[in-house]
Amino acid sequence: MLQQRAKLRWMKEEDQCSRIFFRKINARRASQRIYQIQNAERNLLTDFNLVVNEFVEYFSRLFGGTRREGFISLDFLQQYTKHLITEEDVALISTPVMRNEVRDANFDIDEDSAPGPDGFSSGFFKAAWPIVGEDVTKAILEFFQNGWIVRQVNTTLITLIPKVNIPSKVTDFRPISCCNVIYKAITKIMVKRMQAVLEKLIDTTQNVFVPGRSISDNILLAQELLSGYKQKRLPPRCTIKVDLQKAYDSVEWNYLMVVLRLFKFPLPFINLVDQCISTASCSISLNSGIHGFFPSTRGLRQDDPISPYMFVLVMESFHLLLKWKINNEGSFKFH
């Protein structure tokens, strides 16, 4: 009976500034705190400083290290591409950014999205736009004019989300990168220009993050393709199942630049993308505190509006490499 009354009261009051609300918040925070962790040698670490060091070292290795150099050209794949950037597309992508675009990009960010390391949410910028709007607009327009971003704007807060009910290792946590609002507004403007040409670049076999397409189409298509694989009268065929472990985190930046050049993106736009991803630095949010500070040298951030579109271009290059390999050396046909 008491439990039912508590549930009814919570449903009635929800997020009002009441005693039960703050009790609920405190209880949730306590349950999400990390007091111990198991390291790679299976030793249990209970000292908080050692726990922090374990997380910082792991993610600094995952996102940091030395940026790889010397990726080969992928121009030999251009004959297999669906579309390459034309002069008309270049003119569209290179259109000067207008002041109203800056405001629209800021106001398009969800107010409930987590703030970055600076602590300012999208709701703050919307409410204070008459005061801060002019400075924010000038800062963003200066980036597009000069192609240089202030590193403090591009700092990232890594929030840890448990993958399992009782996480015991660092790998049991999923890192979610929280970017600053000003940075997200910058990449939202870039995304708007990419969306106009992305559908022409990406093959119809890819349906994720492409406007007007749905991933469910590929699920149905895969079922149709595999339904007749057991028939003996059909020619030899095979299916490759690729497990993309830490897919976003493992994207090499130099390879991404090669992919953008493959599709003939204009050099100024490529330089803007490189500036956005290569100046990132990270800290880890752990038990209501911010720990560590290290530069990032690889990977794409989940909270970055441009990341899904960069990733789908990388996957399109993988699709083209498979097509090239099969057409030149394979004994199987490509679906």
mmCIF file of C-alpha atoms in Angstrom:
data_model
loop_
_atom_site.group_PDB
_atom_site.id
_atom_site.type_symbol
_atom_site.label_atom_id
_atom_site.label_comp_id
_atom_site.label_asym_id
_atom_site.label_seq_id
_atom_site.Cartn_x
_atom_site.Cartn_y
_atom_site.Cartn_z
ATOM 1 C CA MET A 1 0.000 0.000 0.000
ATOM 2 C CA LEU A 2 2.782 2.451 0.917
ATOM 3 C CA GLN A 3 4.621 1.560 -2.293
ATOM 4 C CA GLN A 4 1.506 2.252 -4.368
ATOM 5 C CA ARG A 5 0.993 5.581 -2.623
ATOM 6 C CA ALA A 6 4.599 6.541 -3.354
ATOM 7 C CA LYS A 7 4.167 5.675 -7.047
ATOM 8 C CA LEU A 8 0.936 7.672 -7.277
ATOM 9 C CA ARG A 9 2.578 10.658 -5.631
ATOM 10 C CA TRP A 10 5.530 10.466 -8.019
ATOM 11 C CA MET A 11 3.201 10.273 -11.034
ATOM 12 C CA LYS A 12 1.296 13.295 -9.763
ATOM 13 C CA GLU A 13 4.222 15.542 -8.816
ATOM 14 C CA GLU A 14 6.846 14.247 -11.302
ATOM 15 C CA ASP A 15 9.561 16.890 -11.788
ATOM 16 C CA GLN A 16 8.072 19.606 -9.613
ATOM 17 C CA CYS A 17 10.467 21.171 -7.097
ATOM 18 C CA SER A 18 9.267 18.932 -4.300
ATOM 19 C CA ARG A 19 10.966 16.887 -1.617
ATOM 20 C CA ILE A 20 10.128 13.594 -3.340
ATOM 21 C CA PHE A 21 11.658 14.843 -6.606
ATOM 22 C CA PHE A 22 15.012 15.686 -5.018
ATOM 23 C CA ARG A 23 15.011 12.407 -3.081
ATOM 24 C CA LYS A 24 14.516 10.582 -6.377
ATOM 25 C CA ILE A 25 17.349 12.508 -8.017
ATOM 26 C CA ASN A 26 19.736 11.866 -5.105
ATOM 27 C CA ALA A 27 18.869 8.164 -5.092
ATOM 28 C CA ARG A 28 19.523 7.909 -8.816
ATOM 29 C CA ARG A 29 22.856 9.714 -8.517
ATOM 30 C CA ALA A 30 23.927 7.404 -5.697
ATOM 31 C CA SER A 31 23.051 4.309 -7.736
ATOM 32 C CA GLN A 32 25.090 5.555 -10.714
ATOM 33 C CA ARG A 33 28.273 6.330 -8.789
ATOM 34 C CA ILE A 34 31.312 4.181 -9.545
ATOM 35 C CA TYR A 35 33.157 3.024 -6.423
ATOM 36 C CA GLN A 36 35.327 0.227 -7.820
ATOM 37 C CA ILE A 37 36.549 -1.148 -11.123
ATOM 38 C CA GLN A 38 38.484 -4.145 -12.387
ATOM 39 C CA ASN A 39 41.631 -3.393 -14.392
ATOM 40 C CA ALA A 40 43.081 -5.363 -17.322
ATOM 41 C CA GLU A 41 44.972 -7.658 -14.911
ATOM 42 C CA ARG A 42 41.641 -8.470 -13.183
ATOM 43 C CA ASN A 43 42.719 -6.658 -10.029
ATOM 44 C CA LEU A 44 39.902 -4.892 -8.205
ATOM 45 C CA LEU A 45 40.608 -1.183 -7.706
ATOM 46 C CA THR A 46 38.736 0.453 -4.832
ATOM 47 C CA ASP A 47 40.796 3.608 -4.310
ATOM 48 C CA PHE A 48 38.963 6.396 -6.146
ATOM 49 C CA ASN A 49 42.159 7.919 -7.568
ATOM 50 C CA LEU A 50 43.117 4.553 -9.056
ATOM 51 C CA VAL A 51 39.605 4.159 -10.482
ATOM 52 C CA VAL A 52 39.855 7.593 -12.117
ATOM 53 C CA ASN A 53 43.301 6.806 -13.552
ATOM 54 C CA GLU A 54 42.006 3.549 -15.018
ATOM 55 C CA PHE A 55 39.222 5.350 -16.892
ATOM 56 C CA VAL A 56 41.427 8.238 -18.032
ATOM 57 C CA GLU A 57 44.200 5.934 -19.289
ATOM 58 C CA TYR A 58 41.758 3.684 -21.145
ATOM 59 C CA PHE A 59 39.950 6.470 -22.967
ATOM 60 C CA SER A 60 43.126 8.438 -23.658
ATOM 61 C CA ARG A 61 44.418 5.312 -25.433
ATOM 62 C CA LEU A 62 41.113 4.809 -27.244
ATOM 63 C CA PHE A 63 40.706 8.387 -28.463
ATOM 64 C CA GLY A 64 44.304 9.569 -28.219
ATOM 65 C CA GLY A 65 47.709 8.336 -29.270
ATOM 66 C CA THR A 66 49.477 9.405 -32.443
ATOM 67 C CA ARG A 67 47.515 10.459 -35.484
ATOM 68 C CA ARG A 68 48.231 8.070 -38.354
ATOM 69 C CA GLU A 69 49.746 9.454 -41.520
ATOM 70 C CA GLY A 70 50.206 8.276 -45.088
ATOM 71 C CA PHE A 71 46.840 6.928 -46.218
ATOM 72 C CA ILE A 72 46.786 6.036 -49.921
ATOM 73 C CA SER A 73 44.535 7.690 -52.456
ATOM 74 C CA LEU A 74 41.142 6.135 -53.170
ATOM 75 C CA ASP A 75 40.726 7.818 -56.554
ATOM 76 C CA PHE A 76 40.704 4.399 -58.260
ATOM 77 C CA LEU A 77 37.251 3.872 -56.704
ATOM 78 C CA GLN A 78 35.686 6.848 -58.473
ATOM 79 C CA GLN A 79 34.456 4.653 -61.341
ATOM 80 C CA TYR A 80 32.291 2.759 -58.850
ATOM 81 C CA THR A 81 30.788 5.780 -57.105
ATOM 82 C CA LYS A 82 27.133 6.649 -57.530
ATOM 83 C CA HIS A 83 27.871 10.364 -57.825
ATOM 84 C CA LEU A 84 30.735 12.816 -57.382
ATOM 85 C CA ILE A 85 30.493 16.404 -56.207
ATOM 86 C CA THR A 86 29.825 18.671 -59.190
ATOM 87 C CA GLU A 87 30.482 22.383 -59.624
ATOM 88 C CA GLU A 88 26.823 22.997 -58.820
ATOM 89 C CA ASP A 89 27.196 21.015 -55.588
ATOM 90 C CA VAL A 90 30.376 22.923 -54.725
ATOM 91 C CA ALA A 91 28.526 26.214 -55.125
ATOM 92 C CA LEU A 92 25.797 24.941 -52.788
ATOM 93 C CA ILE A 93 28.232 23.654 -50.142
ATOM 94 C CA SER A 94 30.363 26.799 -50.320
ATOM 95 C CA THR A 95 27.481 29.255 -49.898
ATOM 96 C CA PRO A 96 28.480 31.946 -47.349
ATOM 97 C CA VAL A 97 26.922 31.434 -43.917
ATOM 98 C CA MET A 98 24.267 34.022 -43.069
ATOM 99 C CA ARG A 99 23.440 35.433 -39.643
ATOM 100 C CA ASN A 100 19.967 33.896 -39.622
ATOM 101 C CA GLU A 101 21.533 30.450 -40.180
ATOM 102 C CA VAL A 102 23.533 30.846 -36.973
ATOM 103 C CA ARG A 103 20.413 31.636 -34.985
ATOM 104 C CA ASP A 104 18.444 28.799 -36.603
ATOM 105 C CA ALA A 105 21.241 26.313 -35.863
ATOM 106 C CA ASN A 106 21.327 27.309 -32.180
ATOM 107 C CA PHE A 107 17.567 27.178 -31.806
ATOM 108 C CA ASP A 108 17.419 23.814 -33.586
ATOM 109 C CA ILE A 109 19.418 22.125 -30.808
ATOM 110 C CA ASP A 110 17.230 20.205 -28.358
ATOM 111 C CA GLU A 111 16.914 21.992 -25.023
ATOM 112 C CA ASP A 112 17.061 18.647 -23.213
ATOM 113 C CA SER A 113 20.406 17.665 -24.737
ATOM 114 C CA ALA A 114 23.255 17.398 -22.251
ATOM 115 C CA PRO A 115 25.554 20.444 -22.027
ATOM 116 C CA GLY A 116 29.255 20.251 -22.774
ATOM 117 C CA PRO A 117 32.143 21.018 -20.401
ATOM 118 C CA ASP A 118 31.238 24.717 -20.261
ATOM 119 C CA GLY A 119 27.932 23.805 -18.563
ATOM 120 C CA PHE A 120 25.754 25.981 -20.809
ATOM 121 C CA SER A 121 22.765 24.186 -22.303
ATOM 122 C CA SER A 122 20.855 25.018 -25.453
ATOM 123 C CA GLY A 123 18.031 26.311 -23.269
ATOM 124 C CA PHE A 124 20.382 28.910 -21.785
ATOM 125 C CA PHE A 125 21.407 30.256 -25.195
ATOM 126 C CA LYS A 126 17.794 30.418 -26.358
ATOM 127 C CA ALA A 127 16.655 32.263 -23.238
ATOM 128 C CA ALA A 128 19.642 34.641 -23.266
ATOM 129 C CA TRP A 129 19.818 35.144 -27.040
ATOM 130 C CA PRO A 130 18.981 38.883 -26.852
ATOM 131 C CA ILE A 131 22.103 39.247 -24.668
ATOM 132 C CA VAL A 132 24.583 36.677 -26.039
ATOM 133 C CA GLY A 133 23.267 36.247 -29.582
ATOM 134 C CA GLU A 134 25.453 38.900 -31.189
ATOM 135 C CA ASP A 135 28.690 37.516 -29.688
ATOM 136 C CA VAL A 136 27.768 33.924 -30.550
ATOM 137 C CA THR A 137 26.938 34.922 -34.121
ATOM 138 C CA LYS A 138 30.242 36.771 -34.549
ATOM 139 C CA ALA A 139 32.226 33.820 -33.162
ATOM 140 C CA ILE A 140 30.582 31.296 -35.495
ATOM 141 C CA LEU A 141 30.816 33.525 -38.578
ATOM 142 C CA GLU A 142 34.504 34.112 -37.840
ATOM 143 C CA PHE A 143 35.100 30.352 -37.889
ATOM 144 C CA PHE A 144 33.593 30.015 -41.363
ATOM 145 C CA GLN A 145 35.519 33.045 -42.608
ATOM 146 C CA ASN A 146 38.937 32.166 -41.154
ATOM 147 C CA GLY A 147 38.668 28.360 -40.863
ATOM 148 C CA TRP A 148 40.086 28.325 -37.337
ATOM 149 C CA ILE A 149 38.268 27.255 -34.164
ATOM 150 C CA VAL A 150 39.103 28.182 -30.579
ATOM 151 C CA ARG A 151 40.137 24.946 -28.849
ATOM 152 C CA GLN A 152 38.163 25.811 -25.722
ATOM 153 C CA VAL A 153 34.985 25.676 -27.813
ATOM 154 C CA ASN A 154 35.864 22.170 -28.988
ATOM 155 C CA THR A 155 36.308 20.499 -25.604
ATOM 156 C CA THR A 156 34.278 17.370 -24.919
ATOM 157 C CA LEU A 157 32.884 15.807 -21.759
ATOM 158 C CA ILE A 158 32.721 12.007 -21.863
ATOM 159 C CA THR A 159 29.757 10.666 -19.909
ATOM 160 C CA LEU A 160 29.778 6.962 -19.015
ATOM 161 C CA ILE A 161 26.611 4.919 -19.612
ATOM 162 C CA PRO A 162 26.561 1.310 -18.292
ATOM 163 C CA LYS A 163 26.088 -1.371 -20.959
ATOM 164 C CA VAL A 164 25.187 -4.058 -18.406
ATOM 165 C CA ASN A 165 23.236 -4.127 -15.154
ATOM 166 C CA ILE A 166 26.322 -4.535 -12.955
ATOM 167 C CA PRO A 167 29.345 -3.030 -14.739
ATOM 168 C CA SER A 168 32.707 -4.200 -13.402
ATOM 169 C CA LYS A 169 35.194 -3.198 -16.129
ATOM 170 C CA VAL A 170 35.900 -0.011 -18.039
ATOM 171 C CA THR A 171 34.691 -1.722 -21.216
ATOM 172 C CA ASP A 172 31.283 -2.240 -19.576
ATOM 173 C CA PHE A 173 30.618 1.488 -20.021
ATOM 174 C CA ARG A 174 29.591 3.220 -23.223
ATOM 175 C CA PRO A 175 31.250 6.645 -23.666
ATOM 176 C CA ILE A 176 28.869 9.396 -24.746
ATOM 177 C CA SER A 177 30.638 12.573 -25.850
ATOM 178 C CA CYS A 178 28.901 15.816 -24.860
ATOM 179 C CA CYS A 179 29.959 18.808 -26.983
ATOM 180 C CA ASN A 180 29.529 22.514 -26.321
ATOM 181 C CA VAL A 181 26.485 24.201 -27.848
ATOM 182 C CA ILE A 182 28.499 26.677 -29.950
ATOM 183 C CA TYR A 183 30.444 23.815 -31.519
ATOM 184 C CA LYS A 184 27.237 21.889 -32.269
ATOM 185 C CA ALA A 185 25.767 24.981 -33.929
ATOM 186 C CA ILE A 186 28.839 25.168 -36.192
ATOM 187 C CA THR A 187 28.573 21.564 -37.342
ATOM 188 C CA LYS A 188 24.790 21.820 -37.738
ATOM 189 C CA ILE A 189 25.367 24.539 -40.333
ATOM 190 C CA MET A 190 27.865 22.280 -42.121
ATOM 191 C CA VAL A 191 25.443 19.346 -41.971
ATOM 192 C CA LYS A 192 22.710 21.415 -43.607
ATOM 193 C CA ARG A 193 24.977 21.917 -46.607
ATOM 194 C CA MET A 194 25.968 18.245 -46.725
ATOM 195 C CA GLN A 195 22.393 16.965 -46.607
ATOM 196 C CA ALA A 196 21.645 18.575 -49.956
ATOM 197 C CA VAL A 197 24.187 16.320 -51.724
ATOM 198 C CA LEU A 198 24.415 13.268 -49.452
ATOM 199 C CA GLU A 199 21.537 11.377 -51.061
ATOM 200 C CA LYS A 200 23.294 11.611 -54.431
ATOM 201 C CA LEU A 201 26.607 10.337 -53.007
ATOM 202 C CA ILE A 202 25.412 7.370 -50.963
ATOM 203 C CA ASP A 203 24.355 4.178 -52.703
ATOM 204 C CA THR A 204 20.774 3.014 -52.184
ATOM 205 C CA THR A 205 22.089 0.017 -50.232
ATOM 206 C CA GLN A 206 22.851 2.399 -47.346
ATOM 207 C CA ASN A 207 19.807 3.758 -45.572
ATOM 208 C CA VAL A 208 21.114 5.074 -42.243
ATOM 209 C CA PHE A 209 21.361 8.870 -41.723
ATOM 210 C CA VAL A 210 20.342 9.567 -45.324
ATOM 211 C CA PRO A 211 17.261 11.823 -45.564
ATOM 212 C CA GLY A 212 14.243 10.000 -46.965
ATOM 213 C CA ARG A 213 15.579 6.502 -46.246
ATOM 214 C CA SER A 214 14.908 4.045 -43.421
ATOM 215 C CA ILE A 215 17.113 1.321 -41.927
ATOM 216 C CA SER A 216 14.074 -0.992 -41.847
ATOM 217 C CA ASP A 217 14.288 -1.192 -45.655
ATOM 218 C CA ASN A 218 17.669 -2.915 -45.371
ATOM 219 C CA ILE A 219 16.336 -5.372 -42.789
ATOM 220 C CA LEU A 220 13.587 -6.458 -45.190
ATOM 221 C CA LEU A 221 16.043 -6.572 -48.101
ATOM 222 C CA ALA A 222 18.469 -8.791 -46.164
ATOM 223 C CA GLN A 223 15.671 -11.233 -45.376
ATOM 224 C CA GLU A 224 14.714 -11.411 -49.052
ATOM 225 C CA LEU A 225 18.313 -11.974 -50.184
ATOM 226 C CA LEU A 226 18.992 -14.733 -47.657
ATOM 227 C CA SER A 227 15.696 -16.563 -48.078
ATOM 228 C CA GLY A 228 16.914 -18.592 -51.067
ATOM 229 C CA TYR A 229 20.525 -19.251 -50.078
ATOM 230 C CA LYS A 230 19.868 -22.938 -49.353
ATOM 231 C CA GLN A 231 18.719 -23.723 -52.884
ATOM 232 C CA LYS A 232 21.268 -25.932 -54.661
ATOM 233 C CA ARG A 233 20.374 -24.777 -58.181
ATOM 234 C CA LEU A 234 21.643 -21.249 -57.480
ATOM 235 C CA PRO A 235 25.248 -20.198 -58.278
ATOM 236 C CA PRO A 236 27.772 -19.857 -55.404
ATOM 237 C CA ARG A 237 27.106 -16.899 -53.131
ATOM 238 C CA CYS A 238 28.165 -15.646 -49.738
ATOM 239 C CA THR A 239 27.242 -13.067 -47.124
ATOM 240 C CA ILE A 240 29.711 -11.080 -45.040
ATOM 241 C CA LYS A 241 28.614 -10.044 -41.567
ATOM 242 C CA VAL A 242 30.834 -7.238 -40.310
ATOM 243 C CA ASP A 243 30.988 -6.529 -36.573
ATOM 244 C CA LEU A 244 31.897 -2.849 -36.287
ATOM 245 C CA GLN A 245 33.316 -2.783 -32.768
ATOM 246 C CA LYS A 246 33.564 0.779 -31.487
ATOM 247 C CA ALA A 247 32.734 1.947 -35.004
ATOM 248 C CA TYR A 248 32.617 5.671 -34.269
ATOM 249 C CA ASP A 249 35.650 5.555 -31.979
ATOM 250 C CA SER A 250 37.940 3.815 -34.470
ATOM 251 C CA VAL A 251 37.558 6.114 -37.495
ATOM 252 C CA GLU A 252 40.980 7.449 -38.492
ATOM 253 C CA TRP A 253 40.848 11.151 -39.335
ATOM 254 C CA ASN A 254 43.335 11.015 -42.200
ATOM 255 C CA TYR A 255 41.314 8.264 -43.829
ATOM 256 C CA LEU A 256 38.204 10.418 -43.476
ATOM 257 C CA MET A 257 40.004 13.239 -45.305
ATOM 258 C CA VAL A 258 40.883 10.774 -48.091
ATOM 259 C CA VAL A 259 37.215 9.775 -48.359
ATOM 260 C CA LEU A 260 36.085 13.403 -48.617
ATOM 261 C CA ARG A 261 38.604 13.953 -51.420
ATOM 262 C CA LEU A 262 37.363 10.779 -53.131
ATOM 263 C CA PHE A 263 33.885 12.285 -53.451
ATOM 264 C CA LYS A 264 35.360 15.620 -54.635
ATOM 265 C CA PHE A 265 34.273 17.757 -51.694
ATOM 266 C CA PRO A 266 35.747 21.263 -52.030
ATOM 267 C CA LEU A 267 39.053 21.757 -50.224
ATOM 268 C CA PRO A 268 37.804 24.649 -48.005
ATOM 269 C CA PHE A 269 34.999 22.409 -46.722
ATOM 270 C CA ILE A 270 37.435 19.535 -46.091
ATOM 271 C CA ASN A 271 39.651 21.903 -44.116
ATOM 272 C CA LEU A 272 36.667 22.985 -41.997
ATOM 273 C CA VAL A 273 35.839 19.346 -41.225
ATOM 274 C CA ASP A 274 39.468 18.646 -40.341
ATOM 275 C CA GLN A 275 39.546 21.684 -38.053
ATOM 276 C CA CYS A 276 36.372 20.545 -36.277
ATOM 277 C CA ILE A 277 37.455 16.981 -35.569
ATOM 278 C CA SER A 278 41.218 17.420 -35.118
ATOM 279 C CA THR A 279 41.105 20.130 -32.428
ATOM 280 C CA ALA A 280 38.937 18.131 -30.013
ATOM 281 C CA SER A 281 40.045 17.409 -26.448
ATOM 282 C CA CYS A 282 38.326 15.266 -23.838
ATOM 283 C CA SER A 283 37.633 15.010 -20.114
ATOM 284 C CA ILE A 284 35.690 12.311 -18.275
ATOM 285 C CA SER A 285 32.656 12.880 -16.070
ATOM 286 C CA LEU A 286 32.888 10.504 -13.121
ATOM 287 C CA ASN A 287 30.875 10.658 -9.887
ATOM 288 C CA SER A 288 29.767 14.268 -10.485
ATOM 289 C CA GLY A 289 33.352 15.392 -11.112
ATOM 290 C CA ILE A 290 35.413 16.143 -14.224
ATOM 291 C CA HIS A 291 38.687 14.237 -14.510
ATOM 292 C CA GLY A 292 41.567 14.155 -16.981
ATOM 293 C CA PHE A 293 42.230 16.275 -20.036
ATOM 294 C CA PHE A 294 43.727 14.766 -23.176
ATOM 295 C CA PRO A 295 43.683 15.572 -26.905
ATOM 296 C CA SER A 296 41.745 13.361 -29.275
ATOM 297 C CA THR A 297 43.490 11.953 -32.350
ATOM 298 C CA ARG A 298 40.900 9.577 -33.783
ATOM 299 C CA GLY A 299 37.221 8.742 -33.727
ATOM 300 C CA LEU A 300 33.918 10.568 -34.185
ATOM 301 C CA ARG A 301 31.838 11.900 -31.301
ATOM 302 C CA GLN A 302 28.237 10.749 -30.816
ATOM 303 C CA ASP A 303 26.995 14.187 -29.771
ATOM 304 C CA ASP A 304 28.554 15.905 -32.779
ATOM 305 C CA PRO A 305 25.851 16.607 -35.418
ATOM 306 C CA ILE A 306 28.304 15.985 -38.260
ATOM 307 C CA SER A 307 29.517 12.568 -37.022
ATOM 308 C CA PRO A 308 26.700 10.413 -38.516
ATOM 309 C CA TYR A 309 27.259 11.928 -41.948
ATOM 310 C CA MET A 310 31.025 11.473 -41.787
ATOM 311 C CA PHE A 311 30.532 7.872 -40.704
ATOM 312 C CA VAL A 312 28.108 7.066 -43.520
ATOM 313 C CA LEU A 313 30.659 8.411 -46.024
ATOM 314 C CA VAL A 314 33.335 6.165 -44.498
ATOM 315 C CA MET A 315 30.974 3.190 -44.801
ATOM 316 C CA GLU A 316 30.267 4.121 -48.410
ATOM 317 C CA SER A 317 34.003 3.912 -49.124
ATOM 318 C CA PHE A 318 34.005 0.437 -47.521
ATOM 319 C CA HIS A 319 31.095 -0.498 -49.795
ATOM 320 C CA LEU A 320 33.043 0.750 -52.832
ATOM 321 C CA LEU A 321 36.138 -1.232 -51.801
ATOM 322 C CA LEU A 322 34.040 -4.406 -51.604
ATOM 323 C CA LYS A 323 32.563 -3.691 -55.032
ATOM 324 C CA TRP A 324 36.041 -3.080 -56.495
ATOM 325 C CA LYS A 325 37.434 -6.263 -54.933
ATOM 326 C CA ILE A 326 34.579 -8.421 -56.199
ATOM 327 C CA ASN A 327 34.626 -6.961 -59.708
ATOM 328 C CA ASN A 328 38.392 -7.447 -60.053
ATOM 329 C CA GLU A 329 39.242 -10.565 -58.075
ATOM 330 C CA GLY A 330 36.084 -12.117 -56.686
ATOM 331 C CA SER A 331 34.290 -15.264 -57.825
ATOM 332 C CA PHE A 332 30.995 -14.022 -56.387
ATOM 333 C CA LYS A 333 28.581 -11.468 -57.764
ATOM 334 C CA PHE A 334 27.728 -8.314 -55.841
ATOM 335 C CA HIS A 335 24.061 -7.942 -54.849
#
